[in-house]
Short mmCIF file of C-alpha atoms and ligand atoms in Angstrom, two decimals:
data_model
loop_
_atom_site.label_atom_id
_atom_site.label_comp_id
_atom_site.label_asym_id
_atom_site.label_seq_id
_atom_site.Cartn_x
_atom_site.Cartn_y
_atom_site.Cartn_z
CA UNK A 1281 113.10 315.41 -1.06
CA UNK A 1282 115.86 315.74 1.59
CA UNK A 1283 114.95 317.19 4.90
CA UNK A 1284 116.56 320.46 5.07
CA UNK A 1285 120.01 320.84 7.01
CA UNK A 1286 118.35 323.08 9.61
CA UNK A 1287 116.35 319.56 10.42
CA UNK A 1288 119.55 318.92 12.09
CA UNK A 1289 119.95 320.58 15.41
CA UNK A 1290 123.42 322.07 16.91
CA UNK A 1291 125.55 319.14 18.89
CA UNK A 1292 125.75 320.00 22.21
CA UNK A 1293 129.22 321.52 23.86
CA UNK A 1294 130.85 319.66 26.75
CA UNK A 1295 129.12 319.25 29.74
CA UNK A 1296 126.12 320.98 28.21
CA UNK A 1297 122.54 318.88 28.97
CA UNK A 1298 122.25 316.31 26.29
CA UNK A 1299 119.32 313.91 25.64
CA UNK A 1300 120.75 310.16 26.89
CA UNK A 1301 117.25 309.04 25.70
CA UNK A 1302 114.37 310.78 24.32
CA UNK A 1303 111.24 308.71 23.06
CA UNK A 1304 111.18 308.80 18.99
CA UNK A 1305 108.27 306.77 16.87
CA UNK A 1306 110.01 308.25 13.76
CA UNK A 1307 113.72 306.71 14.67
CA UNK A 1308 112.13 303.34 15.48
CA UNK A 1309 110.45 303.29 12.09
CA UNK A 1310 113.41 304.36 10.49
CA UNK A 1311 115.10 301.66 11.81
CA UNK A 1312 112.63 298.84 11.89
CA UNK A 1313 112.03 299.85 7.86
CA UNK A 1314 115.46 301.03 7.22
CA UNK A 1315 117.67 299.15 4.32
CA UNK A 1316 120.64 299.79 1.79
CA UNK A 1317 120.34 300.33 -1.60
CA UNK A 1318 122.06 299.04 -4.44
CA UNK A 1319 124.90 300.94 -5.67
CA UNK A 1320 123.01 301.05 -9.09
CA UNK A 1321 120.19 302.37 -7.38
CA UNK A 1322 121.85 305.58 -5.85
CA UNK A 1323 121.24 308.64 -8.81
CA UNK A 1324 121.89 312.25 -8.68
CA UNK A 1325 121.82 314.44 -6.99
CA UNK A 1326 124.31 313.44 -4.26
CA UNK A 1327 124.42 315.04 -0.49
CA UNK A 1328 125.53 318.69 -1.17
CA UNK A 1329 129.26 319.60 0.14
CA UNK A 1330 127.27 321.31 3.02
CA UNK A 1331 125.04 318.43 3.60
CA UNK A 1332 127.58 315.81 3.68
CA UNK A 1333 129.91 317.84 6.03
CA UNK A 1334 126.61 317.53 8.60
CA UNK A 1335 126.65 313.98 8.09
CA UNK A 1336 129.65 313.34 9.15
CA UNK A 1337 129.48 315.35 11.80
CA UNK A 1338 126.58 313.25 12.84
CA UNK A 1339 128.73 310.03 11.94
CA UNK A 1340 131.35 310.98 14.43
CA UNK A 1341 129.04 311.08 17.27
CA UNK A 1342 129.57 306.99 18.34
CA UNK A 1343 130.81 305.94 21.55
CA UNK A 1344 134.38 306.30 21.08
CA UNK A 1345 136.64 304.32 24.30
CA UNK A 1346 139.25 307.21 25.35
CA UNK A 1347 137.54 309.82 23.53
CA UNK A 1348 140.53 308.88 21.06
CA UNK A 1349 138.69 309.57 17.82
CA UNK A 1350 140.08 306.96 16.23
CA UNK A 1351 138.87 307.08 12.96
CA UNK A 1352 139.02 309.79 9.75
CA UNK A 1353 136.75 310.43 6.95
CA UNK A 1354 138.07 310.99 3.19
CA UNK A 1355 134.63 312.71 0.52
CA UNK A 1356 135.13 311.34 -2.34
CA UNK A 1357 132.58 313.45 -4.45
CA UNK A 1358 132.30 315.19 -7.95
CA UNK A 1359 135.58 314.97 -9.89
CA UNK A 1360 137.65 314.15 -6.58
CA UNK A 1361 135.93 310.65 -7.86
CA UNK A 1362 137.57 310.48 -11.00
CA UNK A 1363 140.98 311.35 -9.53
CA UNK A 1364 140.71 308.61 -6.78
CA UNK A 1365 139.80 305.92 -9.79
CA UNK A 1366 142.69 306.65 -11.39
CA UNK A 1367 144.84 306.26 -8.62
CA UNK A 1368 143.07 302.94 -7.78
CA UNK A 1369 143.41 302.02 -11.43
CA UNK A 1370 147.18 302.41 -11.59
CA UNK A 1371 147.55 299.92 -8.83
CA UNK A 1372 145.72 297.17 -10.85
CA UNK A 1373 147.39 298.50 -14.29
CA UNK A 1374 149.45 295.91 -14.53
CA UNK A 1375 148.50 292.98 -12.59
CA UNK A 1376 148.15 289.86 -14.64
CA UNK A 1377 145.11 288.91 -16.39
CA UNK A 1378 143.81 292.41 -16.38
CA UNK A 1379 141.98 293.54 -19.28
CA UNK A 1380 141.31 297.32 -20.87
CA UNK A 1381 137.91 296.74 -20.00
CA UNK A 1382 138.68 295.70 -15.93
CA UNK A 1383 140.66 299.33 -16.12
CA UNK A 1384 138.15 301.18 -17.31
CA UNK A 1385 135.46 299.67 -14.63
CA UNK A 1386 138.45 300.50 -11.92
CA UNK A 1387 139.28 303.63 -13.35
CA UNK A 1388 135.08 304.57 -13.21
CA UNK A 1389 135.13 302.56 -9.40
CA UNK A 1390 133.79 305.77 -7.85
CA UNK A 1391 131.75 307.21 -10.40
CA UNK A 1392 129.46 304.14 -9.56
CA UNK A 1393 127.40 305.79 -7.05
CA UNK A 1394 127.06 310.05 -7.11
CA UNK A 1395 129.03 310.45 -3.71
CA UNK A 1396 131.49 308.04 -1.61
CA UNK A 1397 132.89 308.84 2.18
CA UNK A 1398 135.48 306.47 2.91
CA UNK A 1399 135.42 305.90 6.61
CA UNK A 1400 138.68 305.11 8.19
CA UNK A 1401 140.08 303.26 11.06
CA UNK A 1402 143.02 305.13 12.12
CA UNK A 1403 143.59 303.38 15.93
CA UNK A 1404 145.66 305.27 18.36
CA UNK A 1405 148.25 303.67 20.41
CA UNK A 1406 146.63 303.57 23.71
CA UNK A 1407 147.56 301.49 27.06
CA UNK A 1408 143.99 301.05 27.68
CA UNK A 1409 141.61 301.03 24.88
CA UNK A 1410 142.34 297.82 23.21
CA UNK A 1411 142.35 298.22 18.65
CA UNK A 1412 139.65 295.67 18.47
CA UNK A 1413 137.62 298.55 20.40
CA UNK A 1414 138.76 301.03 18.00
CA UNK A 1415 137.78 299.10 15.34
CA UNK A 1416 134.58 298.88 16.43
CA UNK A 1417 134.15 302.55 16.92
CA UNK A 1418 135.15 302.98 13.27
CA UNK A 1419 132.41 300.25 12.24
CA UNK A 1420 129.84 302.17 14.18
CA UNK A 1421 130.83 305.19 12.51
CA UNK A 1422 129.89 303.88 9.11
CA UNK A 1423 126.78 302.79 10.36
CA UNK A 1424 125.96 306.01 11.95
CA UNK A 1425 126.69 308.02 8.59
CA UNK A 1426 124.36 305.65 6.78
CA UNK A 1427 121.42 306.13 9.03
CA UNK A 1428 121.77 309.88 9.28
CA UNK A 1429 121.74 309.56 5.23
CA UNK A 1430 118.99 307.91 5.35
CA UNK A 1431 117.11 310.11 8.08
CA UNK A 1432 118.35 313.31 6.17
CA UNK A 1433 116.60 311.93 2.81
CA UNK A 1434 119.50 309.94 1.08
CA UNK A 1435 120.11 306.19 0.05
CA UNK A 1436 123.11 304.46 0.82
CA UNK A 1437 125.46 301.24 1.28
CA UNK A 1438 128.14 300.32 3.07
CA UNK A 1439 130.93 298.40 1.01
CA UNK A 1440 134.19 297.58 1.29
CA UNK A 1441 135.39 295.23 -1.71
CA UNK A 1442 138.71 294.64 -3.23
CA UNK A 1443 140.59 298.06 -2.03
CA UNK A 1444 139.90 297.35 1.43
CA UNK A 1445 141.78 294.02 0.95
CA UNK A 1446 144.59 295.56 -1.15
CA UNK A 1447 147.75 296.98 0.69
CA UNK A 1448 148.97 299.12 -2.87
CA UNK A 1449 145.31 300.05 -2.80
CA UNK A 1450 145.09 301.46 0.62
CA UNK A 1451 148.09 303.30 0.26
CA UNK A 1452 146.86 304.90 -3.25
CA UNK A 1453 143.99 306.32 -1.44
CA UNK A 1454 146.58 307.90 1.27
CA UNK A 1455 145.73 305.67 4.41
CA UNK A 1456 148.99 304.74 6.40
CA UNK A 1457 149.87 301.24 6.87
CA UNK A 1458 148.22 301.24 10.71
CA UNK A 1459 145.09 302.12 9.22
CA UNK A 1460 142.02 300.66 7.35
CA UNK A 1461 139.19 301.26 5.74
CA UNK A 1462 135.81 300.56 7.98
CA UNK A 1463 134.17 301.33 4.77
CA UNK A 1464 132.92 302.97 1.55
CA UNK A 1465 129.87 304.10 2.70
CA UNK A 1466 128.30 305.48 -1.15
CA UNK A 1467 125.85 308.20 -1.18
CA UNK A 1468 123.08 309.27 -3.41
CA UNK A 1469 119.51 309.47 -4.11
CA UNK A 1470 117.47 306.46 -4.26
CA UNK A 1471 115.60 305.75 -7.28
CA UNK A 1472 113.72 303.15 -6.36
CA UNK A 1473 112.61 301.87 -3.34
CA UNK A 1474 114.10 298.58 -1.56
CA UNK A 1475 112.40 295.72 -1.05
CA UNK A 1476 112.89 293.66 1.97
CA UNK A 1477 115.92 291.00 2.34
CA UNK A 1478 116.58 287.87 3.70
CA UNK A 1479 117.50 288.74 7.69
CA UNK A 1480 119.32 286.56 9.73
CA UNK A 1481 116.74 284.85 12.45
CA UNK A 1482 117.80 287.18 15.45
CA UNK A 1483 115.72 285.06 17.75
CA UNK A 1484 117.62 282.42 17.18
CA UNK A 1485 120.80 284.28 18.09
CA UNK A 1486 119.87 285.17 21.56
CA UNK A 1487 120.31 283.29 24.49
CA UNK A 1488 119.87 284.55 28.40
CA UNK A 1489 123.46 283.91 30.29
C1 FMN B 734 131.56 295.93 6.83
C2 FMN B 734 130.64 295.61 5.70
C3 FMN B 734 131.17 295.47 4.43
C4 FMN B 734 130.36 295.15 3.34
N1 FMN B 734 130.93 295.01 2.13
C5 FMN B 734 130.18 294.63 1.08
C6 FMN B 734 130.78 294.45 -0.18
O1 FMN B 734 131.98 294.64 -0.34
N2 FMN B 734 130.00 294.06 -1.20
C7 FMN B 734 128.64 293.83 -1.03
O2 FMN B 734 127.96 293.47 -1.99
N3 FMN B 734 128.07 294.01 0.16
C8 FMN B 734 128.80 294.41 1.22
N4 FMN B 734 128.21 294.61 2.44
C9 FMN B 734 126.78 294.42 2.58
C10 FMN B 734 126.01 295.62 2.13
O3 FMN B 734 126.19 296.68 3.04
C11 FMN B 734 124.56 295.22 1.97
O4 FMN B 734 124.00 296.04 1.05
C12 FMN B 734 123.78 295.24 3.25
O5 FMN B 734 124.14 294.14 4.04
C13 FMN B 734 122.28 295.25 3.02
O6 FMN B 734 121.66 295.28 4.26
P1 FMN B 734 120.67 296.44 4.72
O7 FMN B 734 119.70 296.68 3.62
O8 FMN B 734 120.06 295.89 5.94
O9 FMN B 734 121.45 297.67 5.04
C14 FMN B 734 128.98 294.96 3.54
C15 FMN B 734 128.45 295.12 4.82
C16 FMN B 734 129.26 295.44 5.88
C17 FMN B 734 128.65 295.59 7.25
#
């Protein structure tokens, strides 16, 4: 069951006291024990409009160089899905080698998981926050929606695949041709539990300059 959305207290205004650290056993077990789920994996019910809408506000709250925002979110949820696998469906309509059956799967692209948030990168010109710092902002941002997900009750992944890569793609799902996408980051309820992965040796990835 997903906490309730008055788990989530209010954001503090500017300048208001906020908590730079605060001790919490529960958000280091969440993220020594966190993982993704499958895409097949993520069943109904999806975040509500509500509960989504405090996700992202949550998502949005990454260190950010400028304070330039430089990122967007697009909810891709209930029959918005269907619209936005059409549009990625007429891109591929009639690109060689594709098959009624590759339609139909691209057509049904976002009805593969119960909700989708595309995060965006949307960099600002700036004389002193480089893009690659951007970028990054935007990466953390799909990291920091898929944690509160998970915190709030909800299974998700982070993908990108094939649209990310396509130009006629990105441009069917609205994003101008300065921006990318960080990431699908696909939303639901898990319905089964994840077991462990293969993780990169971290020790072995750390040196002391
Ligand atoms: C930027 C980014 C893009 C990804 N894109 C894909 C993808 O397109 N397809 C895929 O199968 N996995 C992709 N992954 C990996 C999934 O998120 C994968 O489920 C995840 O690495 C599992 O790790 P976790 O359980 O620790 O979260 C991507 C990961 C990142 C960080």
């Amino acid at each position: 069951m997903p906490l309730p959305l008055s788990a989530i207290p209010a954001s503090p205004h500017e300048n208001e006291p906020a908590n730079a650290a605060k001790e919490s056993a529960e958000t280091l077990a969440l993220l020594a024990r966190r993982r993704s789920s499958k895409l097949m994996q993520l069943a109904e019910p999806a975040p509500s409009s509500k509960e989504l809408d405090a996700l992202i506000n949550l998502a949005g709250r990454v260190p950010d160089h400028g304070k330039l925002g430089p990122w967007r979110f697009v909810v891709i949820e209930g029959e918005a899905r269907e619209r936005a696998g059409a549009a990625l469906e007429q891109v591929i309509r009639n690109d060689e080698g594709v098959d009624d059956a590759r339609r139909d799967f691209v057509r049904n692209w976002f009805k593969r998981a119960p909700a989708c948030v595309m995060v965006v990168s949307s960099p600002r010109p700036s004389p002193k926050v480089p893009e690659w710092e951007q970028q990054l902002s935007a990466g953390a941002v799909c990291f920091n929606l898929l944690i509160s997900a998970h915190a709030l009750g909800y299974g998700g992944c982070w993908l990108t695949e094939w649209p990310t890569f396509d130009e006629r793609a990105r441009a069917a799902l609205g994003l101008a041709t300065e921006e990318r996408i960080a990431g699908f980051v696909y939303l639901g309820t898990a319905n089964m539990g994840a077991s462990e992965r293969v993780r990169a040796d971290v020790s072995s990835r750390v040196s002391r300059y």
